[in-house]
Protein backbone atom coordinates (compact mmCIF):
# COMPACT_ATOMS: atom_id res chain seq x y z
CA UNK A 1 0.00 0.00 0.00
CA UNK A 2 1.49 3.29 -0.99
CA UNK A 3 0.61 6.79 0.04
CA UNK A 4 -1.29 8.27 -2.89
CA UNK A 5 -1.35 11.75 -1.40
CA UNK A 6 1.33 13.88 -2.97
CA UNK A 7 1.82 16.14 0.05
CA UNK A 8 -0.31 14.88 2.91
CA UNK A 9 1.32 17.29 5.38
CA UNK A 10 0.00 20.27 3.46
CA UNK A 11 -3.57 19.51 4.42
CA UNK A 12 -2.71 20.03 8.10
CA UNK A 13 -2.20 23.16 10.15
CA UNK A 14 -4.67 25.24 8.23
CA UNK A 15 -5.36 28.77 9.33
CA UNK A 16 -8.22 28.92 6.88
CA UNK A 17 -11.33 26.82 7.35
CA UNK A 18 -11.95 25.74 3.77
CA UNK A 19 -8.58 24.50 2.57
CA UNK A 20 -4.89 24.08 3.23
CA UNK A 21 -2.82 26.78 4.89
CA UNK A 22 -1.88 29.98 3.14
CA UNK A 23 1.78 31.01 3.14
CA UNK A 24 3.40 34.38 2.64
CA UNK A 25 6.27 34.12 0.13
CA UNK A 26 8.67 36.96 0.89
CA UNK A 27 10.38 38.63 -2.05
CA UNK A 28 14.03 39.68 -2.03
CA UNK A 29 15.70 42.49 -3.94
CA UNK A 30 18.08 41.44 -6.72
CA UNK A 31 20.10 43.81 -8.90
CA UNK A 32 20.05 42.78 -12.56
CA UNK A 33 22.85 44.20 -14.70
CA UNK A 34 23.55 47.87 -14.13
CA UNK A 35 20.13 49.41 -14.34
CA UNK A 36 17.39 47.21 -12.94
CA UNK A 37 16.41 46.15 -9.44
CA UNK A 38 13.76 43.45 -9.16
CA UNK A 39 11.88 41.71 -6.38
CA UNK A 40 12.37 37.95 -6.70
CA UNK A 41 9.41 35.97 -5.38
CA UNK A 42 10.37 32.58 -6.86
CA UNK A 43 12.42 30.57 -6.26
CA UNK A 44 11.71 31.20 -2.58
CA UNK A 45 13.67 29.52 0.18
CA UNK A 46 10.90 27.16 1.28
CA UNK A 47 8.87 26.97 -1.90
CA UNK A 48 10.71 27.02 -5.17
CA UNK A 49 7.82 26.46 -7.54
CA UNK A 50 4.08 26.99 -7.96
CA UNK A 51 2.98 24.44 -10.53
CA UNK A 52 5.62 24.65 -13.26
CA UNK A 53 6.16 28.38 -12.50
CA UNK A 54 9.73 28.36 -11.18
CA UNK A 55 10.86 31.97 -11.43
CA UNK A 56 9.03 35.22 -10.66
CA UNK A 57 10.72 38.62 -10.84
CA UNK A 58 8.55 41.72 -10.27
CA UNK A 59 9.96 45.13 -11.19
CA UNK A 60 8.77 48.74 -11.06
CA UNK A 61 6.72 50.79 -11.38
CA UNK A 62 9.66 53.02 -12.05
CA UNK A 63 9.89 56.47 -13.63
CA UNK A 64 12.66 56.11 -16.19
CA UNK A 65 12.57 59.81 -17.18
CA UNK A 66 14.01 60.84 -13.80
CA UNK A 67 17.15 58.73 -14.16
CA UNK A 68 20.26 60.89 -14.15
CA UNK A 69 23.90 60.06 -13.55
CA UNK A 70 26.12 61.76 -10.94
CA UNK A 71 26.67 64.72 -13.31
CA UNK A 72 22.95 65.24 -13.79
CA UNK A 73 23.04 63.83 -17.32
CA UNK A 74 20.19 61.50 -18.27
CA UNK A 75 21.50 57.95 -17.78
CA UNK A 76 20.67 54.54 -19.10
CA UNK A 77 16.96 53.98 -19.07
CA UNK A 78 15.21 50.99 -17.60
CA UNK A 79 15.83 47.46 -18.75
CA UNK A 80 19.20 46.67 -20.32
CA UNK A 81 19.71 42.92 -20.50
CA UNK A 82 22.18 41.83 -23.24
CA UNK A 83 21.79 38.51 -25.09
CA UNK A 84 21.84 35.61 -22.64
CA UNK A 85 20.86 31.94 -22.96
CA UNK A 86 18.07 29.80 -21.53
CA UNK A 87 17.48 26.03 -21.46
CA UNK A 88 14.54 23.77 -20.49
CA UNK A 89 12.14 26.61 -19.70
CA UNK A 90 9.71 29.13 -21.12
CA UNK A 91 10.14 32.84 -20.42
CA UNK A 92 6.88 34.75 -19.97
CA UNK A 93 7.27 38.53 -20.27
CA UNK A 94 4.33 40.54 -18.91
CA UNK A 95 4.05 44.30 -18.57
CA UNK A 96 1.61 46.43 -16.58
CA UNK A 97 3.15 49.68 -17.90
CA UNK A 98 5.86 50.60 -20.37
CA UNK A 99 7.51 48.85 -23.26
CA UNK A 100 10.48 46.50 -23.74
CA UNK A 101 12.16 45.44 -26.95
CA UNK A 102 12.71 41.70 -27.29
CA UNK A 103 15.12 40.07 -29.75
CA UNK A 104 16.08 36.41 -29.83
CA UNK A 105 18.27 33.86 -31.56
CA UNK A 106 15.43 32.43 -33.66
CA UNK A 107 15.21 35.85 -35.32
CA UNK A 108 12.24 37.32 -33.44
CA UNK A 109 11.99 41.05 -32.88
CA UNK A 110 9.01 42.17 -30.80
CA UNK A 111 7.89 45.04 -28.62
CA UNK A 112 6.55 43.73 -25.30
CA UNK A 113 3.54 45.86 -24.33
CA UNK A 114 1.03 45.88 -21.45
CA UNK A 115 -1.61 43.18 -21.69
CA UNK A 116 0.21 41.31 -24.45
CA UNK A 117 1.88 37.96 -23.85
CA UNK A 118 5.37 37.30 -25.10
CA UNK A 119 6.42 33.72 -24.47
CA UNK A 120 9.70 32.18 -25.49
CA UNK A 121 10.17 28.41 -25.34
CA UNK A 122 13.86 27.60 -24.94
CA UNK A 123 13.88 23.88 -25.64
CA UNK A 124 17.53 22.85 -25.54
CA UNK A 125 18.83 26.36 -26.11
CA UNK A 126 17.82 29.88 -27.09
CA UNK A 127 19.23 33.35 -26.43
CA UNK A 128 17.46 36.70 -26.09
CA UNK A 129 17.93 40.36 -25.22
CA UNK A 130 15.49 42.70 -23.46
CA UNK A 131 15.99 46.46 -23.50
CA UNK A 132 14.08 49.67 -22.85
CA UNK A 133 14.29 51.68 -26.08
CA UNK A 134 14.82 55.48 -26.07
CA UNK A 135 11.22 55.93 -27.25
CA UNK A 136 9.68 53.75 -24.51
CA UNK A 137 7.04 55.37 -22.27
CA UNK A 138 8.58 56.84 -19.09
CA UNK A 139 7.10 54.32 -16.66
CA UNK A 140 8.08 50.64 -16.49
CA UNK A 141 6.25 47.99 -14.43
CA UNK A 142 6.24 44.30 -15.18
CA UNK A 143 7.03 40.72 -14.36
CA UNK A 144 9.50 38.25 -15.79
CA UNK A 145 8.32 34.70 -15.25
CA UNK A 146 9.72 31.28 -16.11
CA UNK A 147 7.86 28.04 -16.63
CA UNK A 148 9.89 24.81 -16.28
CA UNK A 149 9.55 22.38 -19.17
CA UNK A 150 8.97 18.73 -18.24
CA UNK A 151 11.78 16.29 -18.94
CA UNK A 152 9.75 14.60 -21.69
CA UNK A 153 9.95 17.69 -23.95
CA UNK A 154 12.60 19.97 -22.53
CA UNK A 155 15.38 19.13 -24.99
CA UNK A 156 13.20 18.14 -27.97
CA UNK A 157 10.79 21.08 -28.19
CA UNK A 158 12.21 23.44 -30.80
CA UNK A 159 13.19 26.94 -29.63
CA UNK A 160 10.26 29.23 -30.46
CA UNK A 161 8.86 32.65 -29.69
CA UNK A 162 5.13 33.47 -29.62
CA UNK A 163 3.44 36.83 -29.11
CA UNK A 164 -0.27 37.25 -28.37
CA UNK A 165 -1.79 40.73 -28.51
CA UNK A 166 -5.40 39.60 -28.19
CA UNK A 167 -5.66 37.27 -25.18
CA UNK A 168 -8.99 36.04 -23.81
CA UNK A 169 -10.63 38.25 -21.18
CA UNK A 170 -12.68 37.08 -18.21
CA UNK A 171 -15.47 39.09 -16.57
CA UNK A 172 -16.84 38.55 -13.09
CA UNK A 173 -19.22 40.70 -11.05
CA UNK A 174 -16.90 43.58 -10.05
CA UNK A 175 -13.74 41.90 -11.32
CA UNK A 176 -12.09 41.16 -14.63
CA UNK A 177 -8.83 40.13 -16.19
CA UNK A 178 -6.71 38.66 -18.93
CA UNK A 179 -5.81 34.98 -19.23
CA UNK A 180 -2.09 34.71 -20.00
CA UNK A 181 -1.81 30.92 -19.96
CA UNK A 182 -4.18 28.04 -19.33
CA UNK A 183 -7.87 28.50 -18.47
CA UNK A 184 -9.73 30.79 -16.06
CA UNK A 185 -13.53 30.55 -15.75
CA UNK A 186 -13.82 28.87 -19.14
CA UNK A 187 -11.55 31.30 -21.04
CA UNK A 188 -8.43 29.62 -22.47
CA UNK A 189 -5.19 31.24 -23.63
CA UNK A 190 -3.72 30.08 -26.95
CA UNK A 191 -0.17 30.16 -25.49
CA UNK A 192 1.70 26.85 -25.58
CA UNK A 193 2.01 25.04 -22.23
CA UNK A 194 3.58 21.64 -21.56
CA UNK A 195 2.14 20.93 -18.12
CA UNK A 196 -1.33 21.81 -16.73
CA UNK A 197 -0.98 25.40 -15.49
CA UNK A 198 -2.59 28.82 -15.41
CA UNK A 199 -1.51 32.46 -15.37
CA UNK A 200 -3.82 35.47 -15.29
CA UNK A 201 -3.75 39.22 -14.63
CA UNK A 202 -6.83 40.03 -12.54
CA UNK A 203 -8.37 43.21 -11.15
CA UNK A 204 -11.07 43.51 -8.48
CA UNK A 205 -12.92 46.81 -8.11
CA UNK A 206 -12.62 48.83 -4.90
CA UNK A 207 -14.15 46.89 -2.01
CA UNK A 208 -15.25 44.08 -4.32
CA UNK A 209 -15.26 40.35 -3.64
CA UNK A 210 -14.26 37.69 -6.14
CA UNK A 211 -15.06 34.04 -5.46
CA UNK A 212 -12.49 32.73 -7.89
CA UNK A 213 -13.10 29.20 -9.20
CA UNK A 214 -10.01 27.02 -8.81
CA UNK A 215 -8.88 23.68 -10.22
CA UNK A 216 -8.49 21.43 -7.16
CA UNK A 217 -5.51 19.58 -8.69
CA UNK A 218 -3.59 22.88 -8.96
CA UNK A 219 -1.64 24.79 -6.36
CA UNK A 220 -1.74 28.59 -6.74
CA UNK A 221 -0.13 31.86 -5.75
CA UNK A 222 -1.22 35.47 -6.03
CA UNK A 223 1.23 38.36 -6.52
CA UNK A 224 -0.23 41.78 -5.77
CA UNK A 225 1.01 44.47 -8.16
CA UNK A 226 -1.34 47.32 -7.20
CA UNK A 227 -3.54 47.95 -4.14
CA UNK A 228 -4.19 45.39 -1.43
CA UNK A 229 -5.99 42.05 -1.29
CA UNK A 230 -7.55 40.03 1.49
CA UNK A 231 -7.14 36.29 1.14
CA UNK A 232 -8.06 34.27 4.22
CA UNK A 233 -6.42 36.04 7.18
CA UNK A 234 -3.67 37.53 5.01
CA UNK A 235 -3.64 40.93 3.37
CA UNK A 236 -0.85 41.01 0.78
CA UNK A 237 -0.05 44.45 -0.57
CA UNK A 238 2.13 45.73 -3.37
CA UNK A 239 4.86 43.26 -4.36
CA UNK A 240 3.75 40.57 -1.91
CA UNK A 241 2.93 36.99 -2.78
CA UNK A 242 0.70 34.47 -1.06
CA UNK A 243 0.84 30.73 -1.76
CA UNK A 244 -2.50 28.96 -1.92
CA UNK A 245 -2.25 25.19 -1.70
CA UNK A 246 -4.15 22.68 -3.82
CA UNK A 247 -7.51 20.96 -3.26
CA UNK A 248 -9.74 24.00 -3.29
CA UNK A 249 -12.79 24.48 -5.51
CA UNK A 250 -12.62 28.25 -5.14
CA UNK A 251 -11.13 30.99 -3.03
CA UNK A 252 -12.59 34.25 -1.79
CA UNK A 253 -10.51 37.29 -2.70
CA UNK A 254 -11.52 40.72 -1.39
CA UNK A 255 -10.13 44.00 -2.69
CA UNK A 256 -9.17 46.85 -0.40
CA UNK A 257 -11.00 50.17 -0.62
CA UNK A 258 -8.75 51.15 -3.51
CA UNK A 259 -9.19 47.95 -5.48
CA UNK A 260 -6.48 45.48 -6.32
CA UNK A 261 -4.60 44.10 -9.30
CA UNK A 262 -2.72 40.83 -9.02
CA UNK A 263 -1.21 37.98 -10.97
CA UNK A 264 -2.69 34.54 -10.42
CA UNK A 265 -0.18 31.74 -11.05
CA UNK A 266 -0.99 28.08 -10.63
CA UNK A 267 -0.59 24.59 -11.91
CA UNK A 268 -0.27 20.93 -11.12
CA UNK A 269 2.54 20.49 -8.60
CA UNK A 270 5.71 19.90 -10.63
CA UNK A 271 7.26 16.77 -9.16
CA UNK A 272 10.50 16.61 -11.17
CA UNK A 273 13.51 17.95 -9.31
CA UNK A 274 15.35 20.77 -11.06
CA UNK A 275 18.84 22.15 -11.11
CA UNK A 276 18.52 25.91 -11.66
CA UNK A 277 21.70 27.91 -12.09
CA UNK A 278 22.03 31.36 -13.70
CA UNK A 279 19.73 31.27 -16.74
CA UNK A 280 19.83 27.51 -17.18
CA UNK A 281 17.53 24.76 -15.99
CA UNK A 282 18.68 21.14 -16.08
CA UNK A 283 18.23 17.91 -14.21
CA UNK A 284 21.86 17.44 -13.15
CA UNK A 285 25.09 19.32 -12.47
CA UNK A 286 26.43 17.96 -15.77
CA UNK A 287 23.44 19.42 -17.68
CA UNK A 288 24.37 22.86 -16.37
CA UNK A 289 28.08 22.44 -17.12
CA UNK A 290 27.26 21.38 -20.69
CA UNK A 291 24.89 24.33 -21.22
CA UNK A 292 27.41 26.79 -19.79
CA UNK A 293 30.24 25.38 -21.96
CA UNK A 294 28.04 25.56 -25.06
CA UNK A 295 27.10 29.19 -24.34
CA UNK A 296 30.69 30.28 -23.68
CA UNK A 297 31.75 28.51 -26.89
CA UNK A 298 28.89 30.20 -28.79
CA UNK A 299 30.06 33.63 -27.62
CA UNK A 300 33.61 33.09 -28.90
CA UNK A 301 32.51 31.30 -32.10
CA UNK A 302 29.73 33.77 -32.96
CA UNK A 303 27.13 31.05 -32.43
CA UNK A 304 27.09 27.25 -32.53
CA UNK A 305 24.64 24.39 -32.94
CA UNK A 306 23.05 24.85 -29.53
CA UNK A 307 23.07 28.65 -29.16
CA UNK A 308 22.85 31.05 -32.04
CA UNK A 309 23.56 34.73 -31.53
CA UNK A 310 20.79 37.37 -31.39
CA UNK A 311 20.54 39.19 -34.74
CA UNK A 312 20.02 42.95 -34.58
CA UNK A 313 21.33 43.42 -31.03
CA UNK A 314 23.95 46.16 -30.87
CA UNK A 315 26.41 45.00 -28.22
CA UNK A 316 28.12 42.03 -26.67
CA UNK A 317 26.35 38.96 -25.27
CA UNK A 318 26.41 38.28 -21.53
CA UNK A 319 29.07 35.74 -20.51
CA UNK A 320 28.09 33.14 -17.92
CA UNK A 321 29.45 33.63 -14.41
CA UNK A 322 31.96 31.07 -13.09
CA UNK A 323 30.43 27.85 -11.83
CA UNK A 324 30.40 27.39 -8.06
CA UNK A 325 33.09 25.12 -6.63
CA UNK A 326 30.43 22.77 -5.27
CA UNK A 327 28.32 20.28 -7.23
CA UNK A 328 24.88 21.65 -8.07
CA UNK A 329 22.16 19.41 -6.68
CA UNK A 330 18.65 18.80 -7.98
CA UNK A 331 16.07 20.40 -5.68
CA UNK A 332 12.44 19.54 -5.03
CA UNK A 333 9.66 22.11 -5.54
CA UNK A 334 9.33 22.75 -1.80
CA UNK A 335 11.31 22.17 1.34
MN1 LIG B 1 16.01 35.93 -20.07
Coordinates of C-alpha atoms and ligand atoms in Angstrom, one line a residue:
X1 CA 0.0 0.0 0.0
X2 CA 1.5 3.3 -1.0
X3 CA 0.6 6.8 0.0
X4 CA -1.3 8.3 -2.9
X5 CA -1.3 11.8 -1.4
X6 CA 1.3 13.9 -3.0
X7 CA 1.8 16.1 0.1
X8 CA -0.3 14.9 2.9
X9 CA 1.3 17.3 5.4
X10 CA 0.0 20.3 3.5
X11 CA -3.6 19.5 4.4
X12 CA -2.7 20.0 8.1
X13 CA -2.2 23.2 10.1
X14 CA -4.7 25.2 8.2
X15 CA -5.4 28.8 9.3
X16 CA -8.2 28.9 6.9
X17 CA -11.3 26.8 7.4
X18 CA -12.0 25.7 3.8
X19 CA -8.6 24.5 2.6
X20 CA -4.9 24.1 3.2
X21 CA -2.8 26.8 4.9
X22 CA -1.9 30.0 3.1
X23 CA 1.8 31.0 3.1
X24 CA 3.4 34.4 2.6
X25 CA 6.3 34.1 0.1
X26 CA 8.7 37.0 0.9
X27 CA 10.4 38.6 -2.0
X28 CA 14.0 39.7 -2.0
X29 CA 15.7 42.5 -3.9
X30 CA 18.1 41.4 -6.7
X31 CA 20.1 43.8 -8.9
X32 CA 20.0 42.8 -12.6
X33 CA 22.8 44.2 -14.7
X34 CA 23.6 47.9 -14.1
X35 CA 20.1 49.4 -14.3
X36 CA 17.4 47.2 -12.9
X37 CA 16.4 46.1 -9.4
X38 CA 13.8 43.4 -9.2
X39 CA 11.9 41.7 -6.4
X40 CA 12.4 38.0 -6.7
X41 CA 9.4 36.0 -5.4
X42 CA 10.4 32.6 -6.9
X43 CA 12.4 30.6 -6.3
X44 CA 11.7 31.2 -2.6
X45 CA 13.7 29.5 0.2
X46 CA 10.9 27.2 1.3
X47 CA 8.9 27.0 -1.9
X48 CA 10.7 27.0 -5.2
X49 CA 7.8 26.5 -7.5
X50 CA 4.1 27.0 -8.0
X51 CA 3.0 24.4 -10.5
X52 CA 5.6 24.7 -13.3
X53 CA 6.2 28.4 -12.5
X54 CA 9.7 28.4 -11.2
X55 CA 10.9 32.0 -11.4
X56 CA 9.0 35.2 -10.7
X57 CA 10.7 38.6 -10.8
X58 CA 8.5 41.7 -10.3
X59 CA 10.0 45.1 -11.2
X60 CA 8.8 48.7 -11.1
X61 CA 6.7 50.8 -11.4
X62 CA 9.7 53.0 -12.1
X63 CA 9.9 56.5 -13.6
X64 CA 12.7 56.1 -16.2
X65 CA 12.6 59.8 -17.2
X66 CA 14.0 60.8 -13.8
X67 CA 17.2 58.7 -14.2
X68 CA 20.3 60.9 -14.2
X69 CA 23.9 60.1 -13.5
X70 CA 26.1 61.8 -10.9
X71 CA 26.7 64.7 -13.3
X72 CA 22.9 65.2 -13.8
X73 CA 23.0 63.8 -17.3
X74 CA 20.2 61.5 -18.3
X75 CA 21.5 58.0 -17.8
X76 CA 20.7 54.5 -19.1
X77 CA 17.0 54.0 -19.1
X78 CA 15.2 51.0 -17.6
X79 CA 15.8 47.5 -18.7
X80 CA 19.2 46.7 -20.3
X81 CA 19.7 42.9 -20.5
X82 CA 22.2 41.8 -23.2
X83 CA 21.8 38.5 -25.1
X84 CA 21.8 35.6 -22.6
X85 CA 20.9 31.9 -23.0
X86 CA 18.1 29.8 -21.5
X87 CA 17.5 26.0 -21.5
X88 CA 14.5 23.8 -20.5
X89 CA 12.1 26.6 -19.7
X90 CA 9.7 29.1 -21.1
X91 CA 10.1 32.8 -20.4
X92 CA 6.9 34.8 -20.0
X93 CA 7.3 38.5 -20.3
X94 CA 4.3 40.5 -18.9
X95 CA 4.0 44.3 -18.6
X96 CA 1.6 46.4 -16.6
X97 CA 3.1 49.7 -17.9
X98 CA 5.9 50.6 -20.4
X99 CA 7.5 48.9 -23.3
X100 CA 10.5 46.5 -23.7
X101 CA 12.2 45.4 -27.0
X102 CA 12.7 41.7 -27.3
X103 CA 15.1 40.1 -29.7
X104 CA 16.1 36.4 -29.8
X105 CA 18.3 33.9 -31.6
X106 CA 15.4 32.4 -33.7
X107 CA 15.2 35.8 -35.3
X108 CA 12.2 37.3 -33.4
X109 CA 12.0 41.1 -32.9
X110 CA 9.0 42.2 -30.8
X111 CA 7.9 45.0 -28.6
X112 CA 6.5 43.7 -25.3
X113 CA 3.5 45.9 -24.3
X114 CA 1.0 45.9 -21.5
X115 CA -1.6 43.2 -21.7
X116 CA 0.2 41.3 -24.5
X117 CA 1.9 38.0 -23.8
X118 CA 5.4 37.3 -25.1
X119 CA 6.4 33.7 -24.5
X120 CA 9.7 32.2 -25.5
X121 CA 10.2 28.4 -25.3
X122 CA 13.9 27.6 -24.9
X123 CA 13.9 23.9 -25.6
X124 CA 17.5 22.8 -25.5
X125 CA 18.8 26.4 -26.1
X126 CA 17.8 29.9 -27.1
X127 CA 19.2 33.4 -26.4
X128 CA 17.5 36.7 -26.1
X129 CA 17.9 40.4 -25.2
X130 CA 15.5 42.7 -23.5
X131 CA 16.0 46.5 -23.5
X132 CA 14.1 49.7 -22.8
X133 CA 14.3 51.7 -26.1
X134 CA 14.8 55.5 -26.1
X135 CA 11.2 55.9 -27.2
X136 CA 9.7 53.7 -24.5
X137 CA 7.0 55.4 -22.3
X138 CA 8.6 56.8 -19.1
X139 CA 7.1 54.3 -16.7
X140 CA 8.1 50.6 -16.5
X141 CA 6.3 48.0 -14.4
X142 CA 6.2 44.3 -15.2
X143 CA 7.0 40.7 -14.4
X144 CA 9.5 38.3 -15.8
X145 CA 8.3 34.7 -15.3
X146 CA 9.7 31.3 -16.1
X147 CA 7.9 28.0 -16.6
X148 CA 9.9 24.8 -16.3
X149 CA 9.6 22.4 -19.2
X150 CA 9.0 18.7 -18.2
X151 CA 11.8 16.3 -18.9
X152 CA 9.7 14.6 -21.7
X153 CA 10.0 17.7 -23.9
X154 CA 12.6 20.0 -22.5
X155 CA 15.4 19.1 -25.0
X156 CA 13.2 18.1 -28.0
X157 CA 10.8 21.1 -28.2
X158 CA 12.2 23.4 -30.8
X159 CA 13.2 26.9 -29.6
X160 CA 10.3 29.2 -30.5
X161 CA 8.9 32.7 -29.7
X162 CA 5.1 33.5 -29.6
X163 CA 3.4 36.8 -29.1
X164 CA -0.3 37.2 -28.4
X165 CA -1.8 40.7 -28.5
X166 CA -5.4 39.6 -28.2
X167 CA -5.7 37.3 -25.2
X168 CA -9.0 36.0 -23.8
X169 CA -10.6 38.2 -21.2
X170 CA -12.7 37.1 -18.2
X171 CA -15.5 39.1 -16.6
X172 CA -16.8 38.6 -13.1
X173 CA -19.2 40.7 -11.1
X174 CA -16.9 43.6 -10.1
X175 CA -13.7 41.9 -11.3
X176 CA -12.1 41.2 -14.6
X177 CA -8.8 40.1 -16.2
X178 CA -6.7 38.7 -18.9
X179 CA -5.8 35.0 -19.2
X180 CA -2.1 34.7 -20.0
X181 CA -1.8 30.9 -20.0
X182 CA -4.2 28.0 -19.3
X183 CA -7.9 28.5 -18.5
X184 CA -9.7 30.8 -16.1
X185 CA -13.5 30.6 -15.7
X186 CA -13.8 28.9 -19.1
X187 CA -11.6 31.3 -21.0
X188 CA -8.4 29.6 -22.5
X189 CA -5.2 31.2 -23.6
X190 CA -3.7 30.1 -26.9
X191 CA -0.2 30.2 -25.5
X192 CA 1.7 26.8 -25.6
X193 CA 2.0 25.0 -22.2
X194 CA 3.6 21.6 -21.6
X195 CA 2.1 20.9 -18.1
X196 CA -1.3 21.8 -16.7
X197 CA -1.0 25.4 -15.5
X198 CA -2.6 28.8 -15.4
X199 CA -1.5 32.5 -15.4
X200 CA -3.8 35.5 -15.3
X201 CA -3.7 39.2 -14.6
X202 CA -6.8 40.0 -12.5
X203 CA -8.4 43.2 -11.2
X204 CA -11.1 43.5 -8.5
X205 CA -12.9 46.8 -8.1
X206 CA -12.6 48.8 -4.9
X207 CA -14.1 46.9 -2.0
X208 CA -15.2 44.1 -4.3
X209 CA -15.3 40.3 -3.6
X210 CA -14.3 37.7 -6.1
X211 CA -15.1 34.0 -5.5
X212 CA -12.5 32.7 -7.9
X213 CA -13.1 29.2 -9.2
X214 CA -10.0 27.0 -8.8
X215 CA -8.9 23.7 -10.2
X216 CA -8.5 21.4 -7.2
X217 CA -5.5 19.6 -8.7
X218 CA -3.6 22.9 -9.0
X219 CA -1.6 24.8 -6.4
X220 CA -1.7 28.6 -6.7
X221 CA -0.1 31.9 -5.7
X222 CA -1.2 35.5 -6.0
X223 CA 1.2 38.4 -6.5
X224 CA -0.2 41.8 -5.8
X225 CA 1.0 44.5 -8.2
X226 CA -1.3 47.3 -7.2
X227 CA -3.5 48.0 -4.1
X228 CA -4.2 45.4 -1.4
X229 CA -6.0 42.1 -1.3
X230 CA -7.6 40.0 1.5
X231 CA -7.1 36.3 1.1
X232 CA -8.1 34.3 4.2
X233 CA -6.4 36.0 7.2
X234 CA -3.7 37.5 5.0
X235 CA -3.6 40.9 3.4
X236 CA -0.9 41.0 0.8
X237 CA -0.1 44.4 -0.6
X238 CA 2.1 45.7 -3.4
X239 CA 4.9 43.3 -4.4
X240 CA 3.7 40.6 -1.9
X241 CA 2.9 37.0 -2.8
X242 CA 0.7 34.5 -1.1
X243 CA 0.8 30.7 -1.8
X244 CA -2.5 29.0 -1.9
X245 CA -2.3 25.2 -1.7
X246 CA -4.1 22.7 -3.8
X247 CA -7.5 21.0 -3.3
X248 CA -9.7 24.0 -3.3
X249 CA -12.8 24.5 -5.5
X250 CA -12.6 28.2 -5.1
X251 CA -11.1 31.0 -3.0
X252 CA -12.6 34.3 -1.8
X253 CA -10.5 37.3 -2.7
X254 CA -11.5 40.7 -1.4
X255 CA -10.1 44.0 -2.7
X256 CA -9.2 46.8 -0.4
X257 CA -11.0 50.2 -0.6
X258 CA -8.8 51.2 -3.5
X259 CA -9.2 47.9 -5.5
X260 CA -6.5 45.5 -6.3
X261 CA -4.6 44.1 -9.3
X262 CA -2.7 40.8 -9.0
X263 CA -1.2 38.0 -11.0
X264 CA -2.7 34.5 -10.4
X265 CA -0.2 31.7 -11.0
X266 CA -1.0 28.1 -10.6
X267 CA -0.6 24.6 -11.9
X268 CA -0.3 20.9 -11.1
X269 CA 2.5 20.5 -8.6
X270 CA 5.7 19.9 -10.6
X271 CA 7.3 16.8 -9.2
X272 CA 10.5 16.6 -11.2
X273 CA 13.5 17.9 -9.3
X274 CA 15.3 20.8 -11.1
X275 CA 18.8 22.2 -11.1
X276 CA 18.5 25.9 -11.7
X277 CA 21.7 27.9 -12.1
X278 CA 22.0 31.4 -13.7
X279 CA 19.7 31.3 -16.7
X280 CA 19.8 27.5 -17.2
X281 CA 17.5 24.8 -16.0
X282 CA 18.7 21.1 -16.1
X283 CA 18.2 17.9 -14.2
X284 CA 21.9 17.4 -13.2
X285 CA 25.1 19.3 -12.5
X286 CA 26.4 18.0 -15.8
X287 CA 23.4 19.4 -17.7
X288 CA 24.4 22.9 -16.4
X289 CA 28.1 22.4 -17.1
X290 CA 27.3 21.4 -20.7
X291 CA 24.9 24.3 -21.2
X292 CA 27.4 26.8 -19.8
X293 CA 30.2 25.4 -22.0
X294 CA 28.0 25.6 -25.1
X295 CA 27.1 29.2 -24.3
X296 CA 30.7 30.3 -23.7
X297 CA 31.8 28.5 -26.9
X298 CA 28.9 30.2 -28.8
X299 CA 30.1 33.6 -27.6
X300 CA 33.6 33.1 -28.9
X301 CA 32.5 31.3 -32.1
X302 CA 29.7 33.8 -33.0
X303 CA 27.1 31.0 -32.4
X304 CA 27.1 27.2 -32.5
X305 CA 24.6 24.4 -32.9
X306 CA 23.1 24.8 -29.5
X307 CA 23.1 28.6 -29.2
X308 CA 22.9 31.1 -32.0
X309 CA 23.6 34.7 -31.5
X310 CA 20.8 37.4 -31.4
X311 CA 20.5 39.2 -34.7
X312 CA 20.0 42.9 -34.6
X313 CA 21.3 43.4 -31.0
X314 CA 23.9 46.2 -30.9
X315 CA 26.4 45.0 -28.2
X316 CA 28.1 42.0 -26.7
X317 CA 26.3 39.0 -25.3
X318 CA 26.4 38.3 -21.5
X319 CA 29.1 35.7 -20.5
X320 CA 28.1 33.1 -17.9
X321 CA 29.5 33.6 -14.4
X322 CA 32.0 31.1 -13.1
X323 CA 30.4 27.8 -11.8
X324 CA 30.4 27.4 -8.1
X325 CA 33.1 25.1 -6.6
X326 CA 30.4 22.8 -5.3
X327 CA 28.3 20.3 -7.2
X328 CA 24.9 21.7 -8.1
X329 CA 22.2 19.4 -6.7
X330 CA 18.6 18.8 -8.0
X331 CA 16.1 20.4 -5.7
X332 CA 12.4 19.5 -5.0
X333 CA 9.7 22.1 -5.5
X334 CA 9.3 22.8 -1.8
X335 CA 11.3 22.2 1.3
Ligands
LIG1 MN1 16.0 35.9 -20.1

